[in-house]
């Protein structure tokens, strides 16, 4: 992979690689854009098959963070980090101290936070060697519940457009991924009276949802094509392409996963199929709002955070309205909206 060429393609400002021989740390930080402020984005710890795969992931995710922060109204740019390796084997205090020192070398140009396989406890250890961390246990804590809350509000906005009411009672909702965000979302949906279909790699998570929330388990082979009103992707991204979206049996998509569309054409195809898609970085911005408020506000106010997260409802309606006005897909409308904010903030 030609790194500079890929930076040109995605519009990145900086990519930094790091390794620490003693702990086995191998990491990449991608800073996409800082027009609006310092870059914010979580750290993903994943056993990538190759460095090329890790780089592809961090490039896409960091660009998504630029758009997410802008659309959420935060004075922050977009960045992301990936740590390459097996978290079960590598995690230790020394490991995260080494990673924290790596983050610190950027001098506040990048703030990190939780992502896949990074916990609040891990963040606390990173925080011991750098102050450029959000989602710390002592202040804002786990951003997962805020992400789930935002997805819930985005889903209600989509339901208002698609079904004439934002009530999710009696709607059949298929949730793919039952991590902390996915399960929290399911709890809110169950409380409102939705009917749940669920899938997760971990059978115990599925069993818990079945027992506690009355969810119907669905296999990996069937989850994308199961009959439902709403589909909520809450696992890893890049699951929708121009071909498999034709097999969907839902009317609305809103979930917590990042970068669920393989490309813009998949969003166009969803539009042709009359499936309303709430763009991922609009729906799942609750977590970054929580972390961002910690990064840019001198005092952290959870009530103010919840108010901004709930406003995702209005942002989603704004994107839907823009798409209808311009006769384009919601994914293209969201990009146009967020990119306009980023360009307006260029120094």
GROMACS .gro file of N, CA, C and O in nm, residues 128-196:
model
  276
  128UNK      N    1  -0.233   0.755   3.273
  128UNK     CA    2  -0.121   0.770   3.367
  128UNK      C    3   0.005   0.824   3.299
  128UNK      O    4   0.096   0.874   3.366
  129UNK      N    5   0.010   0.814   3.164
  129UNK     CA    6   0.127   0.865   3.094
  129UNK      C    7   0.093   0.972   2.990
  129UNK      O    8   0.182   1.022   2.921
  130UNK      N    9  -0.035   1.008   2.977
  130UNK     CA   10  -0.074   1.120   2.892
  130UNK      C   11  -0.206   1.177   2.941
  130UNK      O   12  -0.293   1.103   2.990
  131UNK      N   13  -0.220   1.308   2.929
  131UNK     CA   14  -0.346   1.373   2.967
  131UNK      C   15  -0.442   1.382   2.848
  131UNK      O   16  -0.557   1.424   2.864
  132UNK      N   17  -0.395   1.342   2.731
  132UNK     CA   18  -0.477   1.357   2.610
  132UNK      C   19  -0.565   1.234   2.589
  132UNK      O   20  -0.555   1.161   2.489
  133UNK      N   21  -0.652   1.213   2.686
  133UNK     CA   22  -0.741   1.097   2.690
  133UNK      C   23  -0.880   1.142   2.733
  133UNK      O   24  -0.894   1.230   2.818
  134UNK      N   25  -0.984   1.083   2.675
  134UNK     CA   26  -1.123   1.110   2.715
  134UNK      C   27  -1.190   0.979   2.757
  134UNK      O   28  -1.142   0.870   2.725
  135UNK      N   29  -1.302   0.991   2.824
  135UNK     CA   30  -1.371   0.872   2.873
  135UNK      C   31  -1.305   0.815   2.996
  135UNK      O   32  -1.314   0.695   3.022
  136UNK      N   33  -1.237   0.901   3.071
  136UNK     CA   34  -1.167   0.855   3.191
  136UNK      C   35  -1.269   0.820   3.300
  136UNK      O   36  -1.372   0.887   3.313
  137UNK      N   37  -1.240   0.718   3.381
  137UNK     CA   38  -1.335   0.676   3.485
  137UNK      C   39  -1.372   0.787   3.583
  137UNK      O   40  -1.485   0.793   3.630
  138UNK      N   41  -1.278   0.877   3.609
  138UNK     CA   42  -1.301   0.982   3.708
  138UNK      C   43  -1.389   1.096   3.656
  138UNK      O   44  -1.442   1.174   3.736
  139UNK      N   45  -1.407   1.104   3.524
  139UNK     CA   46  -1.484   1.217   3.469
  139UNK      C   47  -1.605   1.166   3.392
  139UNK      O   48  -1.713   1.152   3.448
  140UNK      N   49  -1.590   1.136   3.265
  140UNK     CA   50  -1.708   1.100   3.185
  140UNK      C   51  -1.735   0.951   3.178
  140UNK      O   52  -1.845   0.908   3.147
  141UNK      N   53  -1.633   0.869   3.201
  141UNK     CA   54  -1.653   0.725   3.207
  141UNK      C   55  -1.683   0.660   3.073
  141UNK      O   56  -1.653   0.715   2.967
  142UNK      N   57  -1.743   0.544   3.079
  142UNK     CA   58  -1.773   0.464   2.960
  142UNK      C   59  -1.867   0.538   2.866
  142UNK      O   60  -1.979   0.574   2.902
  143UNK      N   61  -1.823   0.563   2.740
  143UNK     CA   62  -1.910   0.635   2.646
  143UNK      C   63  -2.020   0.549   2.585
  143UNK      O   64  -2.111   0.601   2.519
  144UNK      N   65  -2.015   0.417   2.609
  144UNK     CA   66  -2.110   0.325   2.548
  144UNK      C   67  -2.256   0.360   2.567
  144UNK      O   68  -2.334   0.363   2.470
  145UNK      N   69  -2.300   0.389   2.691
  145UNK     CA   70  -2.441   0.422   2.711
  145UNK      C   71  -2.486   0.546   2.635
  145UNK      O   72  -2.601   0.555   2.591
  146UNK      N   73  -2.395   0.642   2.617
  146UNK     CA   74  -2.429   0.763   2.541
  146UNK      C   75  -2.442   0.731   2.392
  146UNK      O   76  -2.527   0.787   2.324
  147UNK      N   77  -2.355   0.641   2.344
  147UNK     CA   78  -2.366   0.598   2.205
  147UNK      C   79  -2.501   0.530   2.182
  147UNK      O   80  -2.571   0.559   2.084
  148UNK      N   81  -2.538   0.441   2.273
  148UNK     CA   82  -2.666   0.371   2.261
  148UNK      C   83  -2.784   0.468   2.266
  148UNK      O   84  -2.880   0.455   2.189
  149UNK      N   85  -2.775   0.565   2.354
  149UNK     CA   86  -2.881   0.665   2.365
  149UNK      C   87  -2.898   0.742   2.234
  149UNK      O   88  -3.009   0.768   2.188
  150UNK      N   89  -2.785   0.779   2.173
  150UNK     CA   90  -2.790   0.852   2.047
  150UNK      C   91  -2.848   0.769   1.934
  150UNK      O   92  -2.927   0.820   1.852
  151UNK      N   93  -2.811   0.642   1.927
  151UNK     CA   94  -2.867   0.553   1.824
  151UNK      C   95  -3.018   0.540   1.842
  151UNK      O   96  -3.095   0.543   1.745
  152UNK      N   97  -3.061   0.528   1.966
  152UNK     CA   98  -3.203   0.519   1.998
  152UNK      C   99  -3.277   0.643   1.948
  152UNK      O  100  -3.384   0.632   1.884
  153UNK      N  101  -3.219   0.762   1.970
  153UNK     CA  102  -3.284   0.886   1.925
  153UNK      C  103  -3.286   0.895   1.773
  153UNK      O  104  -3.384   0.939   1.712
  154UNK      N  105  -3.175   0.852   1.709
  154UNK     CA  106  -3.170   0.853   1.562
  154UNK      C  107  -3.273   0.757   1.503
  154UNK      O  108  -3.337   0.787   1.401
  155UNK      N  109  -3.288   0.643   1.567
  155UNK     CA  110  -3.384   0.543   1.522
  155UNK      C  111  -3.527   0.598   1.533
  155UNK      O  112  -3.610   0.576   1.443
  156UNK      N  113  -3.555   0.669   1.640
  156UNK     CA  114  -3.688   0.728   1.657
  156UNK      C  115  -3.714   0.835   1.550
  156UNK      O  116  -3.826   0.845   1.497
  157UNK      N  117  -3.611   0.912   1.517
  157UNK     CA  118  -3.626   1.012   1.411
  157UNK      C  119  -3.655   0.944   1.277
  157UNK      O  120  -3.741   0.988   1.200
  158UNK      N  121  -3.582   0.835   1.250
  158UNK     CA  122  -3.605   0.759   1.127
  158UNK      C  123  -3.745   0.700   1.123
  158UNK      O  124  -3.811   0.698   1.017
  159UNK      N  125  -3.791   0.651   1.237
  159UNK     CA  126  -3.926   0.594   1.245
  159UNK      C  127  -4.033   0.699   1.217
  159UNK      O  128  -4.134   0.673   1.152
  160UNK      N  129  -4.008   0.819   1.267
  160UNK     CA  130  -4.103   0.929   1.242
  160UNK      C  131  -4.118   0.955   1.093
  160UNK      O  132  -4.230   0.975   1.042
  161UNK      N  133  -4.006   0.952   1.021
  161UNK     CA  134  -4.009   0.973   0.877
  161UNK      C  135  -4.069   0.854   0.803
  161UNK      O  136  -4.150   0.870   0.711
  162UNK      N  137  -4.029   0.734   0.845
  162UNK     CA  138  -4.066   0.614   0.769
  162UNK      C  139  -4.204   0.559   0.804
  162UNK      O  140  -4.275   0.506   0.718
  163UNK      N  141  -4.241   0.571   0.931
  163UNK     CA  142  -4.366   0.509   0.975
  163UNK      C  143  -4.471   0.611   1.020
  163UNK      O  144  -4.581   0.572   1.061
  164UNK      N  145  -4.437   0.739   1.019
  164UNK     CA  146  -4.534   0.841   1.058
  164UNK      C  147  -4.541   0.870   1.205
  164UNK      O  148  -4.616   0.958   1.249
  165UNK      N  149  -4.465   0.798   1.285
  165UNK     CA  150  -4.459   0.819   1.430
  165UNK      C  151  -4.323   0.774   1.481
  165UNK      O  152  -4.266   0.677   1.429
  166UNK      N  153  -4.272   0.843   1.581
  166UNK     CA  154  -4.141   0.802   1.634
  166UNK      C  155  -4.151   0.694   1.742
  166UNK      O  156  -4.051   0.656   1.801
  167UNK      N  157  -4.270   0.643   1.763
  167UNK     CA  158  -4.286   0.532   1.858
  167UNK      C  159  -4.226   0.404   1.800
  167UNK      O  160  -4.246   0.372   1.682
  168UNK      N  161  -4.151   0.332   1.883
  168UNK     CA  162  -4.092   0.205   1.840
  168UNK      C  163  -4.166   0.085   1.900
  168UNK      O  164  -4.124  -0.029   1.882
  169UNK      N  165  -4.275   0.113   1.967
  169UNK     CA  166  -4.355   0.006   2.026
  169UNK      C  167  -4.409  -0.085   1.916
  169UNK      O  168  -4.461  -0.038   1.813
  170UNK      N  169  -4.395  -0.215   1.935
  170UNK     CA  170  -4.441  -0.319   1.841
  170UNK      C  171  -4.362  -0.327   1.711
  170UNK      O  172  -4.393  -0.409   1.625
  171UNK      N  173  -4.258  -0.245   1.697
  171UNK     CA  174  -4.172  -0.257   1.580
  171UNK      C  175  -4.076  -0.374   1.600
  171UNK      O  176  -4.025  -0.397   1.710
  172UNK      N  177  -4.055  -0.451   1.494
  172UNK     CA  178  -3.958  -0.561   1.500
  172UNK      C  179  -3.822  -0.506   1.459
  172UNK      O  180  -3.805  -0.453   1.348
  173UNK      N  181  -3.725  -0.517   1.550
  173UNK     CA  182  -3.593  -0.458   1.528
  173UNK      C  183  -3.486  -0.566   1.539
  173UNK      O  184  -3.476  -0.635   1.641
  174UNK      N  185  -3.408  -0.581   1.434
  174UNK     CA  186  -3.300  -0.679   1.432
  174UNK      C  187  -3.170  -0.608   1.472
  174UNK      O  188  -3.130  -0.512   1.407
  175UNK      N  189  -3.107  -0.656   1.577
  175UNK     CA  190  -2.985  -0.594   1.628
  175UNK      C  191  -2.868  -0.690   1.606
  175UNK      O  192  -2.867  -0.802   1.658
  176UNK      N  193  -2.771  -0.645   1.530
  176UNK     CA  194  -2.652  -0.726   1.500
  176UNK      C  195  -2.536  -0.676   1.585
  176UNK      O  196  -2.479  -0.571   1.558
  177UNK      N  197  -2.505  -0.749   1.690
  177UNK     CA  198  -2.398  -0.709   1.781
  177UNK      C  199  -2.452  -0.672   1.917
  177UNK      O  200  -2.529  -0.577   1.930
  178UNK      N  201  -2.412  -0.747   2.020
  178UNK     CA  202  -2.463  -0.725   2.155
  178UNK      C  203  -2.350  -0.692   2.253
  178UNK      O  204  -2.345  -0.745   2.364
  179UNK      N  205  -2.260  -0.604   2.211
  179UNK     CA  206  -2.160  -0.553   2.303
  179UNK      C  207  -2.226  -0.456   2.399
  179UNK      O  208  -2.349  -0.452   2.411
  180UNK      N  209  -2.147  -0.375   2.466
  180UNK     CA  210  -2.204  -0.284   2.565
  180UNK      C  211  -2.303  -0.186   2.501
  180UNK      O  212  -2.407  -0.154   2.559
  181UNK      N  213  -2.273  -0.140   2.380
  181UNK     CA  214  -2.363  -0.046   2.313
  181UNK      C  215  -2.487  -0.118   2.260
  181UNK      O  216  -2.600  -0.074   2.284
  182UNK      N  217  -2.466  -0.227   2.189
  182UNK     CA  218  -2.577  -0.300   2.133
  182UNK      C  219  -2.676  -0.349   2.238
  182UNK      O  220  -2.798  -0.339   2.220
  183UNK      N  221  -2.623  -0.399   2.349
  183UNK     CA  222  -2.713  -0.449   2.453
  183UNK      C  223  -2.788  -0.335   2.521
  183UNK      O  224  -2.907  -0.346   2.551
  184UNK      N  225  -2.718  -0.224   2.545
  184UNK     CA  226  -2.782  -0.108   2.606
  184UNK      C  227  -2.895  -0.056   2.517
  184UNK      O  228  -3.003  -0.019   2.564
  185UNK      N  229  -2.871  -0.056   2.385
  185UNK     CA  230  -2.975  -0.017   2.290
  185UNK      C  231  -3.094  -0.111   2.300
  185UNK      O  232  -3.210  -0.067   2.303
  186UNK      N  233  -3.067  -0.240   2.307
  186UNK     CA  234  -3.174  -0.339   2.318
  186UNK      C  235  -3.259  -0.317   2.443
  186UNK      O  236  -3.382  -0.333   2.439
  187UNK      N  237  -3.195  -0.279   2.551
  187UNK     CA  238  -3.269  -0.252   2.675
  187UNK      C  239  -3.367  -0.136   2.657
  187UNK      O  240  -3.482  -0.143   2.704
  188UNK      N  241  -3.322  -0.031   2.590
  188UNK     CA  242  -3.411   0.083   2.565
  188UNK      C  243  -3.526   0.045   2.472
  188UNK      O  244  -3.641   0.086   2.493
  189UNK      N  245  -3.494  -0.034   2.370
  189UNK     CA  246  -3.597  -0.077   2.275
  189UNK      C  247  -3.699  -0.167   2.341
  189UNK      O  248  -3.820  -0.155   2.318
  190UNK      N  249  -3.651  -0.258   2.424
  190UNK     CA  250  -3.741  -0.349   2.497
  190UNK      C  251  -3.833  -0.271   2.591
  190UNK      O  252  -3.953  -0.300   2.599
  191UNK      N  253  -3.775  -0.171   2.656
  191UNK     CA  254  -3.854  -0.089   2.749
  191UNK      C  255  -3.968  -0.018   2.678
  191UNK      O  256  -4.076   0.002   2.734
  192UNK      N  257  -3.944   0.020   2.550
  192UNK     CA  258  -4.049   0.089   2.475
  192UNK      C  259  -4.149  -0.006   2.413
  192UNK      O  260  -4.253   0.036   2.361
  193UNK      N  261  -4.120  -0.136   2.417
  193UNK     CA  262  -4.214  -0.234   2.364
  193UNK      C  263  -4.182  -0.287   2.227
  193UNK      O  264  -4.269  -0.345   2.160
  194UNK      N  265  -4.058  -0.271   2.184
  194UNK     CA  266  -4.017  -0.325   2.054
  194UNK      C  267  -3.997  -0.476   2.063
  194UNK      O  268  -3.971  -0.530   2.172
  195UNK      N  269  -4.008  -0.542   1.949
  195UNK     CA  270  -3.982  -0.686   1.941
  195UNK      C  271  -3.841  -0.705   1.885
  195UNK      O  272  -3.809  -0.651   1.778
  196UNK      N  273  -3.758  -0.779   1.954
  196UNK     CA  274  -3.617  -0.788   1.920
  196UNK      C  275  -3.578  -0.920   1.855
  196UNK      O  276  -3.620  -1.027   1.898
   0.00000   0.00000   0.00000
